Tab-separated table of C-alpha atoms and ligand atoms in Angstrom:
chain	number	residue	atom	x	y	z
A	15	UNK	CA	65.657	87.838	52.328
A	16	UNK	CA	64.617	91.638	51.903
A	17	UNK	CA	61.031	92.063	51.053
A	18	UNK	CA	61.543	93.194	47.849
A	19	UNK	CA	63.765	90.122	46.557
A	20	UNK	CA	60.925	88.490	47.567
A	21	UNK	CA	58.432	90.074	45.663
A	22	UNK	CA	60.804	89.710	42.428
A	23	UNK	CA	61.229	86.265	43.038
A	24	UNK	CA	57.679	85.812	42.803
A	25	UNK	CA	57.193	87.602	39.734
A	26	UNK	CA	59.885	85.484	38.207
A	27	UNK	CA	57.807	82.549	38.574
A	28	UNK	CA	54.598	84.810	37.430
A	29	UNK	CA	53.213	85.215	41.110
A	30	UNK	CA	52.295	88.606	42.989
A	31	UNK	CA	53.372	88.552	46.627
A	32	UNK	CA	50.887	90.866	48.253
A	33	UNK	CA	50.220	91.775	52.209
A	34	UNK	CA	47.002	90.637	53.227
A	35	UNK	CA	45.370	92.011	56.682
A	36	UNK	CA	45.089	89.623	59.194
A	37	UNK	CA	41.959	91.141	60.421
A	38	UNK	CA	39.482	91.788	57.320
A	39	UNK	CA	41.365	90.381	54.649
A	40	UNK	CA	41.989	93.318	52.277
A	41	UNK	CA	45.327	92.626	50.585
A	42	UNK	CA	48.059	94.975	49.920
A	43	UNK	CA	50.771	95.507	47.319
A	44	UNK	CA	53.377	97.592	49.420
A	45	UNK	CA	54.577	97.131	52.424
A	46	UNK	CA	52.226	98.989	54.891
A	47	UNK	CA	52.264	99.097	57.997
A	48	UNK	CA	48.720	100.124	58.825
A	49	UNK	CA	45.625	98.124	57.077
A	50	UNK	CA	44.178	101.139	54.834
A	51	UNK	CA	40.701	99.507	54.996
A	52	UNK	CA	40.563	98.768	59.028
A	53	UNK	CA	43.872	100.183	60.729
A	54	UNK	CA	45.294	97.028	61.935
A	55	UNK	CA	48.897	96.312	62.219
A	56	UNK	CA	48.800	92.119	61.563
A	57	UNK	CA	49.613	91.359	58.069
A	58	UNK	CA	50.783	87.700	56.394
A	59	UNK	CA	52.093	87.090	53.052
A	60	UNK	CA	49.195	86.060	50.256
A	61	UNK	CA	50.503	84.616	46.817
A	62	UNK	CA	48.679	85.620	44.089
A	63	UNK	CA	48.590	84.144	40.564
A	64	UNK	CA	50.102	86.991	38.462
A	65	UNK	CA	46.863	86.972	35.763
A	66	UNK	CA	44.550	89.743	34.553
A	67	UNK	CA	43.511	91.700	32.414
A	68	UNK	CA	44.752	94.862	30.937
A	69	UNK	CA	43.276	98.284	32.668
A	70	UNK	CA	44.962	100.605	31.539
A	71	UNK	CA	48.384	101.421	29.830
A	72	UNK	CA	50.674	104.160	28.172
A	73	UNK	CA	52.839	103.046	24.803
A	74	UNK	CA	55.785	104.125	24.820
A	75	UNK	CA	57.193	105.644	21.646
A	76	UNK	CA	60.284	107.964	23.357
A	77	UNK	CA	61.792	105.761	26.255
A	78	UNK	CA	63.681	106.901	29.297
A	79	UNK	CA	67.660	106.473	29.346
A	80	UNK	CA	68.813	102.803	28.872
A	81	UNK	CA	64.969	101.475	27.287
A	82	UNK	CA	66.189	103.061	23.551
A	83	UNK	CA	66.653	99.308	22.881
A	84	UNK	CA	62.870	98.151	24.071
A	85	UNK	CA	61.098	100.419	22.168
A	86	UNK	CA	57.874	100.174	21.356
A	87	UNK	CA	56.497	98.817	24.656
A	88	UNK	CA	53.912	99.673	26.610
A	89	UNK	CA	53.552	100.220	30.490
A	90	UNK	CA	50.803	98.247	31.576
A	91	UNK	CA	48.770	98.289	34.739
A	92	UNK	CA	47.802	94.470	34.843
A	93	UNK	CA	44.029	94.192	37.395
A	94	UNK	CA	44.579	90.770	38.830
A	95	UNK	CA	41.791	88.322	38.304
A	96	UNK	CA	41.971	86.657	41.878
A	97	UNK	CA	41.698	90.560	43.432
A	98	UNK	CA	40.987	93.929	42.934
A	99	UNK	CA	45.026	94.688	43.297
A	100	UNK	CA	46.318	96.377	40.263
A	101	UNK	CA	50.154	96.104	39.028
A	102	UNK	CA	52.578	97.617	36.403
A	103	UNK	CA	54.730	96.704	34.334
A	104	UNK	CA	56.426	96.107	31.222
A	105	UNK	CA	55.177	94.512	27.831
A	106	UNK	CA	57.030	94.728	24.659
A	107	UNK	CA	56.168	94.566	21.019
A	108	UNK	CA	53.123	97.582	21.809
A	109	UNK	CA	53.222	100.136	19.089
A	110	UNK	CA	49.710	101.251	18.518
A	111	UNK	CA	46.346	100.554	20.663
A	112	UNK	CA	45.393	98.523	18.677
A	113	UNK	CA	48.083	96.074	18.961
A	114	UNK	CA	46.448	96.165	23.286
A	115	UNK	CA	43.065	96.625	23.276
A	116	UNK	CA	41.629	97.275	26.993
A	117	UNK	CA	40.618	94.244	28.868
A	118	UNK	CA	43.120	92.126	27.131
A	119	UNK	CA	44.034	88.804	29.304
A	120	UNK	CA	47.450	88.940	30.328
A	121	UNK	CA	50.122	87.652	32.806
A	122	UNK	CA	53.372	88.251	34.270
A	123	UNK	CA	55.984	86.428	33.431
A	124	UNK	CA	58.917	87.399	35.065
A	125	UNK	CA	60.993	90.391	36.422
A	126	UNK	CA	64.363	92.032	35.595
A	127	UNK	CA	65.841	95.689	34.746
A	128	UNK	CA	62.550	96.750	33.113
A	129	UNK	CA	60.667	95.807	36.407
A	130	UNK	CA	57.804	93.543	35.900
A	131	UNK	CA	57.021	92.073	32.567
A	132	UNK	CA	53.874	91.348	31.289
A	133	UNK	CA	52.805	89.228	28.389
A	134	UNK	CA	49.380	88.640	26.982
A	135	UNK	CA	48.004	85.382	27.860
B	219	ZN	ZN1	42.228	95.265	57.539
């Protein structure tokens, strides 16, 4: 299994599959082959519960070929409660700020064409 399926079959369950540094612990989203915190080169997987809270996102009011259909969403960047690992992704239904004020608990809950979706908790 490629890494990537595996990441997106974590997300479908609402877990992030991150990289976390054998040596000092600091836990990576990509795929990196160096530690960026202490340089080493051991990494295992760490499973992380896909929950947060909004940081920061961008509505979406004119969407990129094949999203016509979506709109209004936002792209979210989700901070993770259990780490300081931010992700993005998709949540539908946004068409103002105030329908997502920042800080806003929220989870993924899955993964297809849109990439990662999030959903308020
Ligand atoms: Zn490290």
């Amino acid at each position: 299994m490629s890494a990537k399926q595996e990441f997106v079959d974590n997300a479908k369950s609402g877990k992030v599959l991150a990289h976390k540094c054998t040596k000092c612990g600091e836990l990576h989203l990509a795929t990196v082959y160096f530690c960026k915190k202490c340089g080493n080169k051991g990494f295992e997987n760490a499973v992380l519960e896909g929950k947060g809270s909004v940081a920061t996102y961008t509505i979406i009011t004119v969407p990129p070929a094949g999203f016509e259909k979506y709109t209004p969403y936002a792209w979210v960047v989700l901070k993770l409660d259990d780490s300081d690992l931010r992700i993005s992704g998709f949540m539908a239904g946004i068409a103002t700020p105030a329908d997502l004020p920042v800080g806003t608990k929220a989870k993924i809950t899955g993964f297809d064409d849109r990439g990662i979706i999030i959903e308020k908790q």
